[in-house]
Every structure is written in C-alpha cells, then in structure tokens.
Coordinates of C-alpha atoms in Angstrom, one line a residue:
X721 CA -1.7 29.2 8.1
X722 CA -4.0 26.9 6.2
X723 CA -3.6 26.3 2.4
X724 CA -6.0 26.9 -0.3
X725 CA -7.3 23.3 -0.2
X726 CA -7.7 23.2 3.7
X727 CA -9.4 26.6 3.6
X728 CA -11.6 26.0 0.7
X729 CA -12.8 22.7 2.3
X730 CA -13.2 24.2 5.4
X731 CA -15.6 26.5 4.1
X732 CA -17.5 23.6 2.4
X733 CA -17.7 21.9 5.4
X734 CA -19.5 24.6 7.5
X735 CA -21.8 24.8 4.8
X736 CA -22.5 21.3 5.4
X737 CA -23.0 21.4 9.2
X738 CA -25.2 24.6 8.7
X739 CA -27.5 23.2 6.0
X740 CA -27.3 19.6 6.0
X741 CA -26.8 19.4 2.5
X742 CA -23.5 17.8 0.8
X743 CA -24.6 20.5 -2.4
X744 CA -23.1 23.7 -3.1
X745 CA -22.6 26.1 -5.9
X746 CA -19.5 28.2 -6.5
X747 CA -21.1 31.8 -7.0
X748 CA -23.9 30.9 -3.8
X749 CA -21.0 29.5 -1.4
X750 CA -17.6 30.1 -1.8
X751 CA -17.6 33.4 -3.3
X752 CA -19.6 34.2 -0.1
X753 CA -16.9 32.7 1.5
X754 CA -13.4 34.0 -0.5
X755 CA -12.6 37.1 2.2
X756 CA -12.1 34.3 5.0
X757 CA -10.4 32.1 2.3
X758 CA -7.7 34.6 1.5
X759 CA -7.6 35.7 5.2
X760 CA -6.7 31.9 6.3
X761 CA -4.5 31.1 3.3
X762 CA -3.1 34.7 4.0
X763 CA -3.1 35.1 -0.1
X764 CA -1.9 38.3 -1.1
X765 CA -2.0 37.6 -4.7
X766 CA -4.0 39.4 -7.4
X767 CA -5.8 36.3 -8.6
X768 CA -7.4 34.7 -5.7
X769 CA -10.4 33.5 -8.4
X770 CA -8.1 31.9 -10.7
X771 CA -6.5 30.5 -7.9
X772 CA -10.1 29.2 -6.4
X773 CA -10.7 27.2 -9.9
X774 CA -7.9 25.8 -9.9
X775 CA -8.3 24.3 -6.0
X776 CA -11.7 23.2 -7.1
X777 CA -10.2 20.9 -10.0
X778 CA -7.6 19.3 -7.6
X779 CA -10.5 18.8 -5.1
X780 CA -12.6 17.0 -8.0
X781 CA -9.6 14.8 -9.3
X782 CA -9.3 13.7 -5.8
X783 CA -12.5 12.9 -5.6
X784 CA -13.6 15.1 -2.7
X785 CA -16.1 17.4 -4.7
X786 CA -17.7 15.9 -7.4
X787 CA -19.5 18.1 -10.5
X788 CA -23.0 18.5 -11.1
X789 CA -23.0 21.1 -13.6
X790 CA -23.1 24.4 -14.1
X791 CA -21.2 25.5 -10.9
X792 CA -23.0 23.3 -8.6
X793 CA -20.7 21.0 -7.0
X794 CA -21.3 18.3 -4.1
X795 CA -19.5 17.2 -1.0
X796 CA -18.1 13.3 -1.0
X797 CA -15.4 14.1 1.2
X798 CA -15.0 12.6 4.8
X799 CA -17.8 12.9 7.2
X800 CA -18.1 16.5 8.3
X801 CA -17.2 16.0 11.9
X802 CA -13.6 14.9 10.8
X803 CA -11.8 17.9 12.2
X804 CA -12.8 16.6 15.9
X805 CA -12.3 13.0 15.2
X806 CA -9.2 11.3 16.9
X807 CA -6.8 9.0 15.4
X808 CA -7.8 6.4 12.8
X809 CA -6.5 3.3 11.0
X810 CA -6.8 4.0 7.4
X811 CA -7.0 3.3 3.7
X812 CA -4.1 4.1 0.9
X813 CA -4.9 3.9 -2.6
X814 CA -2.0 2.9 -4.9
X815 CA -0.8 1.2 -7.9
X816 CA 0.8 1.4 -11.2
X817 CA -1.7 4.1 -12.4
X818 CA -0.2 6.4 -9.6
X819 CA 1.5 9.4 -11.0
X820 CA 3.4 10.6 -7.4
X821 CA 6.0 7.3 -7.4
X822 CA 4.9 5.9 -4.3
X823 CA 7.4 4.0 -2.6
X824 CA 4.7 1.6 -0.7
X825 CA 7.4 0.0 1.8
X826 CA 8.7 3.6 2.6
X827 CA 6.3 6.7 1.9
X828 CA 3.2 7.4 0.3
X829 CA 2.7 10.7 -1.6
X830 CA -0.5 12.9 -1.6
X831 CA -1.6 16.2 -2.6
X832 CA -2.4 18.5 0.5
X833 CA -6.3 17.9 -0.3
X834 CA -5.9 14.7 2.1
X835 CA -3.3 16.5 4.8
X836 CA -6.2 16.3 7.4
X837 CA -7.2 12.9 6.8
X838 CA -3.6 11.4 6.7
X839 CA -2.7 13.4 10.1
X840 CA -5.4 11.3 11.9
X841 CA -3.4 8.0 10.5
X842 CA 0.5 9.2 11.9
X843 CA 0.7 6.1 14.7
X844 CA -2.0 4.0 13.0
X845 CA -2.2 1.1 10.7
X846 CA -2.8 1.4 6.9
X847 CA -4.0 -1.2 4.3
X848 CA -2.9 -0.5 0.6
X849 CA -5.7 -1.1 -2.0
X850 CA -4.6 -1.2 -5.8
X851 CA -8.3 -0.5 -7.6
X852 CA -9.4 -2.7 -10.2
X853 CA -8.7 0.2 -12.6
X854 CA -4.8 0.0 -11.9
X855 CA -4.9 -3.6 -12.0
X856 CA -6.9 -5.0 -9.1
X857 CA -5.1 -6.5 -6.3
X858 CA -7.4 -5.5 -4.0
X859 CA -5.8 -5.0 -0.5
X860 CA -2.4 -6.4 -0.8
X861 CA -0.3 -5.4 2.0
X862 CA -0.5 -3.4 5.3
X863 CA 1.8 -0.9 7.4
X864 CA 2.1 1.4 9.9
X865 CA 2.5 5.4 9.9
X866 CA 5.4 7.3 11.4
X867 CA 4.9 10.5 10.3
X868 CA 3.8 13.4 7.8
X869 CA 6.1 15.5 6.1
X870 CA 6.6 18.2 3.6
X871 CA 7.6 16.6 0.4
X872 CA 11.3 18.0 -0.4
X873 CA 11.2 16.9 -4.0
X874 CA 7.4 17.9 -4.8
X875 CA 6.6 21.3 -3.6
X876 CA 3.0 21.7 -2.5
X877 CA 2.6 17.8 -1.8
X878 CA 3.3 15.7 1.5
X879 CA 4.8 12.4 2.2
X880 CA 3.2 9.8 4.6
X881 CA 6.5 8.2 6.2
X882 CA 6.3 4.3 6.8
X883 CA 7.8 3.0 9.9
X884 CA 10.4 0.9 9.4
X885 CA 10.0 -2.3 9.4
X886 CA 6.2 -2.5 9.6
X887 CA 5.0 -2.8 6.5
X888 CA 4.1 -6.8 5.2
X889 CA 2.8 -7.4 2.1
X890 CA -0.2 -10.1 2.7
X891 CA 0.2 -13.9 1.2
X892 CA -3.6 -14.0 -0.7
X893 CA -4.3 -10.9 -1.4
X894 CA -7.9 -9.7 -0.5
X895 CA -10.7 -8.7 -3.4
X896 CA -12.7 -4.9 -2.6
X897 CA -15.5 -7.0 -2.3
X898 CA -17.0 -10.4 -2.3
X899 CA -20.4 -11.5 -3.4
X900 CA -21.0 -7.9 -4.0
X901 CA -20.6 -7.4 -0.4
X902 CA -17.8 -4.3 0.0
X903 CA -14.7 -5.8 2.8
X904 CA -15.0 -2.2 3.9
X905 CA -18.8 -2.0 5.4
X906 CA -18.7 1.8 6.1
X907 CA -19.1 2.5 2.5
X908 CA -22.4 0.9 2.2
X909 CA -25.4 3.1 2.5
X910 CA -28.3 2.5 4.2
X911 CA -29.9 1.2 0.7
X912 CA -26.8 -1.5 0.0
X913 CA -25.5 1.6 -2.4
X914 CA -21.2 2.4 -1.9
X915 CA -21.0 5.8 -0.9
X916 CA -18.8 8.3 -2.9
X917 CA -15.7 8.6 -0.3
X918 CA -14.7 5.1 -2.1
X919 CA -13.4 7.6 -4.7
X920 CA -10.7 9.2 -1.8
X921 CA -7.3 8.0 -2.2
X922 CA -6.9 8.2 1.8
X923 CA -10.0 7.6 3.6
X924 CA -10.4 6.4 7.7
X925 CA -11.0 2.5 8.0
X926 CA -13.2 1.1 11.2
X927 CA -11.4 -1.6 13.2
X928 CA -14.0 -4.2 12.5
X929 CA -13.1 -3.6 8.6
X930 CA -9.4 -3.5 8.8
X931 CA -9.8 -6.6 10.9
X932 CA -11.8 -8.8 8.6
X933 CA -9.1 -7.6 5.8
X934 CA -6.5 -8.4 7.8
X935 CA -7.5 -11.8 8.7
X936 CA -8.4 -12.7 5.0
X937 CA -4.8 -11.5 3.9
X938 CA -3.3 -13.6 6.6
X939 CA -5.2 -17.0 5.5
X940 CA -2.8 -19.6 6.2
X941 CA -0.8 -21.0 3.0
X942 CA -2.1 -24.1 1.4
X943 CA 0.5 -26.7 0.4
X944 CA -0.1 -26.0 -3.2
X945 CA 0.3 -23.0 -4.1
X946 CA -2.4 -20.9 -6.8
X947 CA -0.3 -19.5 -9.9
X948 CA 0.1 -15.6 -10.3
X949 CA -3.1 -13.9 -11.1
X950 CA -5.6 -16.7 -10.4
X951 CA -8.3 -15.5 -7.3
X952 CA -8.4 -17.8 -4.1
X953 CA -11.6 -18.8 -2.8
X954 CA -12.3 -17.0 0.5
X955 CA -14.6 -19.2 2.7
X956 CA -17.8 -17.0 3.2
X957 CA -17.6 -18.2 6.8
X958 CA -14.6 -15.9 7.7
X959 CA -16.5 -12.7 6.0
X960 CA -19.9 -12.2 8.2
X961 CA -23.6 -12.0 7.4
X962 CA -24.6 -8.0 5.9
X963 CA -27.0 -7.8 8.7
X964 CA -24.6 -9.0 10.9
X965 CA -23.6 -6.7 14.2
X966 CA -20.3 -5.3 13.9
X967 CA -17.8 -6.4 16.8
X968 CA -15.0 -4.0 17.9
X969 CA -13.2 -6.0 20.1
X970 CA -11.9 -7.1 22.2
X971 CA -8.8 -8.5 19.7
X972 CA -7.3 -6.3 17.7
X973 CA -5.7 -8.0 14.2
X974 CA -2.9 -5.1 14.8
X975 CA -1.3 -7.1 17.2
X976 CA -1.0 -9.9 14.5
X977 CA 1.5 -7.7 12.5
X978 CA 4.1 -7.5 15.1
X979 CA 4.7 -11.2 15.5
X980 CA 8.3 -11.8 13.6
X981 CA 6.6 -15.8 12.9
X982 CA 3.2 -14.4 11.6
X983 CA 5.3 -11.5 9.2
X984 CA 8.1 -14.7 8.2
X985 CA 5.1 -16.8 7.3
X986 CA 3.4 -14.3 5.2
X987 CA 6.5 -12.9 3.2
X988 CA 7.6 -16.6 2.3
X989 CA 3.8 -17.4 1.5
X990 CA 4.0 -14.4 -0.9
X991 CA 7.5 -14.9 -2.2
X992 CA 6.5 -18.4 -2.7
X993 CA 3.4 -17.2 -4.4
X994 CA 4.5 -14.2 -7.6
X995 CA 7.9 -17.4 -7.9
X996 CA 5.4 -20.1 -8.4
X997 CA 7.5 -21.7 -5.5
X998 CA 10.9 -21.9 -7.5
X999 CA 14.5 -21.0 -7.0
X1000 CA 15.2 -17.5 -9.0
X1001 CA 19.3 -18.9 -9.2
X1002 CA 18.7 -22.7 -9.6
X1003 CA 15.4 -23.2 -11.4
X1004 CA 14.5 -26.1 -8.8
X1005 CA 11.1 -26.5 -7.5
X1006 CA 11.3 -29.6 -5.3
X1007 CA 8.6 -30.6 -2.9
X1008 CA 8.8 -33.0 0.3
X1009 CA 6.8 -36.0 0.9
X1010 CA 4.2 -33.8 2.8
X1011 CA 3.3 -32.0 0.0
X1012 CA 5.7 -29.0 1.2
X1013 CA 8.0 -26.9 -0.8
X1014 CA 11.8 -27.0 -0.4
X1015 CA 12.2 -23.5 -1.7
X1016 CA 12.7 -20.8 0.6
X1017 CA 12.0 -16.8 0.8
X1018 CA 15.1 -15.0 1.3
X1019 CA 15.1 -10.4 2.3
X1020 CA 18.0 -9.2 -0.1
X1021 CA 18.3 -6.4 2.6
X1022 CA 18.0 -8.3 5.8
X1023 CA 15.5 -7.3 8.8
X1024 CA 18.4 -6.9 10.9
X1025 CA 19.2 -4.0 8.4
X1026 CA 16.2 -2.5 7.9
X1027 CA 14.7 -4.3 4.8
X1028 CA 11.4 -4.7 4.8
X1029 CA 9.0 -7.4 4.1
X1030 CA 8.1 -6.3 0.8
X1031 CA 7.9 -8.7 -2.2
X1032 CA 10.9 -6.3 -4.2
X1033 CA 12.7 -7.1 -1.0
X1034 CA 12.4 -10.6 -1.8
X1035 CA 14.0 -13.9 -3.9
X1036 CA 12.6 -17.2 -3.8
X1037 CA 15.9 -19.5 -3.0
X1038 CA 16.3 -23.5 -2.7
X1039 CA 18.3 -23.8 1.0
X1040 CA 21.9 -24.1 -0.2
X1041 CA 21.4 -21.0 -2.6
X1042 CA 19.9 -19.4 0.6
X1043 CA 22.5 -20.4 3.1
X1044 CA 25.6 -19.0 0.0
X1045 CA 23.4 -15.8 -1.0
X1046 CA 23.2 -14.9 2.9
X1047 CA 27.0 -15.3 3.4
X1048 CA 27.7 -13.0 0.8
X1049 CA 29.0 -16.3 -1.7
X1050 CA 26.7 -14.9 -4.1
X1051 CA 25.1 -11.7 -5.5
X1052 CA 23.1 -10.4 -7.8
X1053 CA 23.6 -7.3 -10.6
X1054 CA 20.3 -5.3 -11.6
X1055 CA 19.8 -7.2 -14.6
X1056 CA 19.6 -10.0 -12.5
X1057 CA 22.8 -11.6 -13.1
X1058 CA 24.3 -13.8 -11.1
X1059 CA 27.8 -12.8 -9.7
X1060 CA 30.0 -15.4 -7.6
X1061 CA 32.1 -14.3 -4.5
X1062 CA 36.3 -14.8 -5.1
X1063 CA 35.7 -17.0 -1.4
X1064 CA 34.1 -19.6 -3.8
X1065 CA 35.8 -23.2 -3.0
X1066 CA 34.0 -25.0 -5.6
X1067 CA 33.2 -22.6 -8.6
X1068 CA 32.4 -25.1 -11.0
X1069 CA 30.3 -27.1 -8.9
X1070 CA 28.5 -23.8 -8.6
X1071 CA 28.3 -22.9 -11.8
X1072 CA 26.9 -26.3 -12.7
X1073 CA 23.8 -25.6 -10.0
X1074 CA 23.1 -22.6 -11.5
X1075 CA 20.5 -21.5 -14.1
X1076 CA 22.7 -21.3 -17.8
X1077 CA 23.9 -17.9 -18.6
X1078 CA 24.1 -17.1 -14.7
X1079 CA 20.6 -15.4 -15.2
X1080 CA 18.2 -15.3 -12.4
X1081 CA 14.5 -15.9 -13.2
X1082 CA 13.0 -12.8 -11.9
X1083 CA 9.2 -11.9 -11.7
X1084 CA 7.6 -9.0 -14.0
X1085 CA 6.8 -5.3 -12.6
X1086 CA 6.5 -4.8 -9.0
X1087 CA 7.3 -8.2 -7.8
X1088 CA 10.5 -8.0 -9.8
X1089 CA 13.8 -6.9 -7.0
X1090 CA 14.2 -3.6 -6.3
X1091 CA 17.6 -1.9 -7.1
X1092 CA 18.4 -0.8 -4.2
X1093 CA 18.0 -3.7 -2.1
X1094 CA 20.5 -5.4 -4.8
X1095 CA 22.9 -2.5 -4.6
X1096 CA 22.6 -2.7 -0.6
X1097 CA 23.0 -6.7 -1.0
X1098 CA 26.2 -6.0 -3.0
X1099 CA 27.6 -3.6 -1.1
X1100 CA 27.9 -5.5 2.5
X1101 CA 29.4 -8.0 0.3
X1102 CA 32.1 -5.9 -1.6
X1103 CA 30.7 -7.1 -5.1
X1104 CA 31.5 -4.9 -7.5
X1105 CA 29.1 -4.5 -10.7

C-alpha cells in the first residue's frame, strides 16, 4: 500500500514519461488521476480532495513540486526514471534550521515525500550539507546508511538509521560551490544554470561528485590551524576544469572512510579546529618546535563503545589531561564542570592544572559536547552528578 505522497507522485511521474513535460495542472492531471490515487493509498475517507491539497503543500515545502500559479504546478523532483534506478550514494540536507531534530551521527528524519529516494541510499554513503540559509557549512561530514525505518515518535515520517560507527565529520569543511562552479556537477544544466532538485532535502549524488567532496573534506591539516568560521582556500587544482570529462573510477574515495588512521586524523584535525587547538580542562595551547600542536582530540564515548567521530563526541585535551580523562581520573558534568575521580593521588596538584572554577572551555551550538556522551563518559566511571 502506497501513501498519499508516493501515489500522488507516482501519478506525476507518468505524466512526465507520457508527455515529456515536468508541467502539470491540478484539475487537467491529478483529478484525472484521483480513482487510482485512492485505489493505491486504499483511502476510504470522505475527503480524498482535502486530503490531495494538503499532499500537494508537503510536496511544494519539500521542494519536489514547485507553484506556478493558478493550479499549474511543475515537477523538480528526481529524474523520472528513479523508480528503476539501483542503489545510490547520496545527499542529506541538515542544520540548525531543521525542524525534525536530526541526530546527524545516528538518524536523519524525513517526511515520506523522500521514502523512495532514501531507499536507494540504505548500504550507501551520504554527505551532510548545511545550506547557506541555515548557516553555511557546506558539506561538513559524511556517513553511511544502515537502514529505513518508521519513525516511532513521529507518525507519518521515517528515519534514515546511521551505521554505527561510520559517520566522520570532515576537518575543512567543503563550500556548495567554488568559483561559481557547483561541487555537485549533476545540478548544472546544459546552460551552466543549477537545476531545481538542489531544493530536495535528499537527492542521489554521482560517485565522481561525492568523490571530489570527499577529497576536499579530507585535505590534510596544515600546522596552523584557521580560526572558527574563517573559509580555507581550496587549491583549484584539486577541483577540475567545467568542461572536464568526468572519471568514475577506478578508486572509489569510500574506501578512504574506513581507514581507522584517515578517520583519527580527520576527527583530531576537526576537534583541533571548532577548539582553536587548546585544552577544554587546562587552557594550554602549546606547540612543538615543528610547528605541531601538543593538544590532543579525545571521543568522550570511545570507538571501542560505539561513539562516533562526531565533533559533540569530542574534547580537545593536552596529553596528561587525555591520558587522566581516559582512565576515568576525570569527568565532566553537562554544564561542563570538571569533576575529579576519589582515585586522585595528587588533588591539588590537579586542581592547580586546571582551568579556575573547574570549568571547561566548551565550544558554542553544535560543536559544544553532547549530553549523552558525558552521561555515558560518567557512567563507566561511577561519577555521580
């Protein structure tokens, strides 16, 4: 049994195979169309038209239909010869403007208007783009799909699972485009125009783009590191020529984002990066001869347990601070607060080390420690809060 979005889409889409053209109008179209609509959706309600207007505004705020005016509508969905397509790597739109409280490192939440899409990505890779519109990170981390499920909390929406331990967020985050140039060349038209679908919140992504993103989000670290907020230079040589024949293979960048040296680089590089490459417990910032930082990235939940490499999952520790706060010698409260293990040999040694007050300098907003790593941190080490 399909639901209303599927089976009003579907109809949409054989309108576009038959007539070649992306335009439709309610009354010419999907009235035509409503008996095979209720049969699919196997509606028994009294209301099917109220229900159809409805299905058309979701469809529009997810940017699959766009208006015209006057009940004329157009196509800007995916192409229309998605439904015998096989598996694709893909595209997630997220960020702070995000009403479904996507959890990034875990699941990503979506209205059923991008089931079929999202089904195509269960096994594949995904990069997440934050628009410039929710703050403009570009493409700022990658992971892989387990699985889609019905959302248990959210009736009527679905849940793209994250398998564990896959997801990475990058160390230079990578711009939607460069000289005007889109990283994602399937949304340029013929003309050098971006096509529509850059509206979807879940769209397919070709290997040869999510390659060149991946690659520019895994630049090595320089020994300096650029303060919060300030763009990196990308070399142009690493981004191709527009006219430039796309090449599929034969190494796929997937195979990158398996290696436990290349994910260990990256999360330090990004730890290093939203900490401005000092200690959150000790306030030092000490660099070697080499131009190297002491300071190290630390998972509050480790890998061995499941954490992943996410920057909440994260604190930027000088090594002594490292080697206590992964012995369980130290902890942390949610506020940030830093609590000291009874096992302590030396407490005021410690306490001299530490930043006054026993507060932690956290980061702002989404690069600030996430409470339930803390709480996991906490309890492994029987501190109590």
């Amino acid at each position: 049994m399909a639901s209303w979005s599927e089976a009003v889409l579907a109809a949409v889409r054989r309108h576009v195979r038959k007539t070649g053209s992306t335009i439709f109008s309610r009354q010419g179209l999907l009235d035509a169309e409503m008996e095979a609509i209720v049969a699919a959706t196997a509606s028994i309600g009294a209301t099917p038209w109220q229900t159809l207007s409805r299905v058309l505004q979701e469809l529009r705020d997810g940017g699959t239909i766009e208006f015209v005016g006057e009940g004329v509508y157009r196509y800007a969905g995916q192409p229309v010869t998605e439904d015998s397509a096989g598996p694709t790597k893909g595209v997630f739109v997220t960020g702070p403007h995000s009403i479904y409280d996507d959890q990034p490192e875990r699941f990503y939440r979506f209205p059923p208007t991008y089931l079929t899409a999202a089904r195509r990505m269960v096994g594949q890779w995904i990069v997440y783009l934050e628009p410039r519109r929710a703050g403009g990170r570009g493409f700022w981390a990658v992971a892989k799909v387990s699985n889609i499920e019905r959302d248990s909390e959210r009736p009527g929406m679905f849940l793209a699972l994250i398998e564990p331990g896959s997801f990475l967020e990058f160390g230079t985050s990578v711009p939607f485009s460069i000289d005007r140039l889109p990283m994602e060349r399937a949304l340029l038209n013929t003309d050098g125009s971006i096509k529509g679908s850059k509206q979807l919140a879940i769209r397919a992504l070709r290997n040869a783009d999510f390659n060149r993103i991946v690659e520019v989000g895994l630049l090595d670290p320089e020994p300096e590191l650029p303060r919060v907020g300030e763009a990196e230079q990308i070399p142009s040589f690493l981004l191709g020529q527009p006219d430039q024949e796309e090449f599929e293979g034969p190494i796929d960048r997937a195979k990158m984002l398996v290696s436990r040296k290349v994910r260990d680089a990256k999360f330090r590089r990004a730890i290093l990066h939203v900490y401005d490459g000092r200690c959150a417990l000790t306030g030092m910032r000490l660099v070697n001869g080499g131009g190297r930082l002491e300071t190290e990235a630390a998972h509050i939940m480790s890998v061995g347990d499941g954490g992943p490499d996410s920057v909440s999952n994260g604190i930027a520790l000088s090594g002594t601070a490292h080697w206590m706060f992964n012995r369980g010698l130290i902890s942390l409260n949610d506020n940030g607060h830093i609590l000291l293990s009874g096992k302590i040999n030396d407490r005021d040694g410690i306490e001299k080390m530490l930043l006054p007050g026993r507060q932690a300098n956290f980061p702002a907003g989404a690069y600030r420690p996430h409470h339930r790593y803390l709480s996991h941190h906490r309890e492994r080490f029987g501190f109590e809060v």
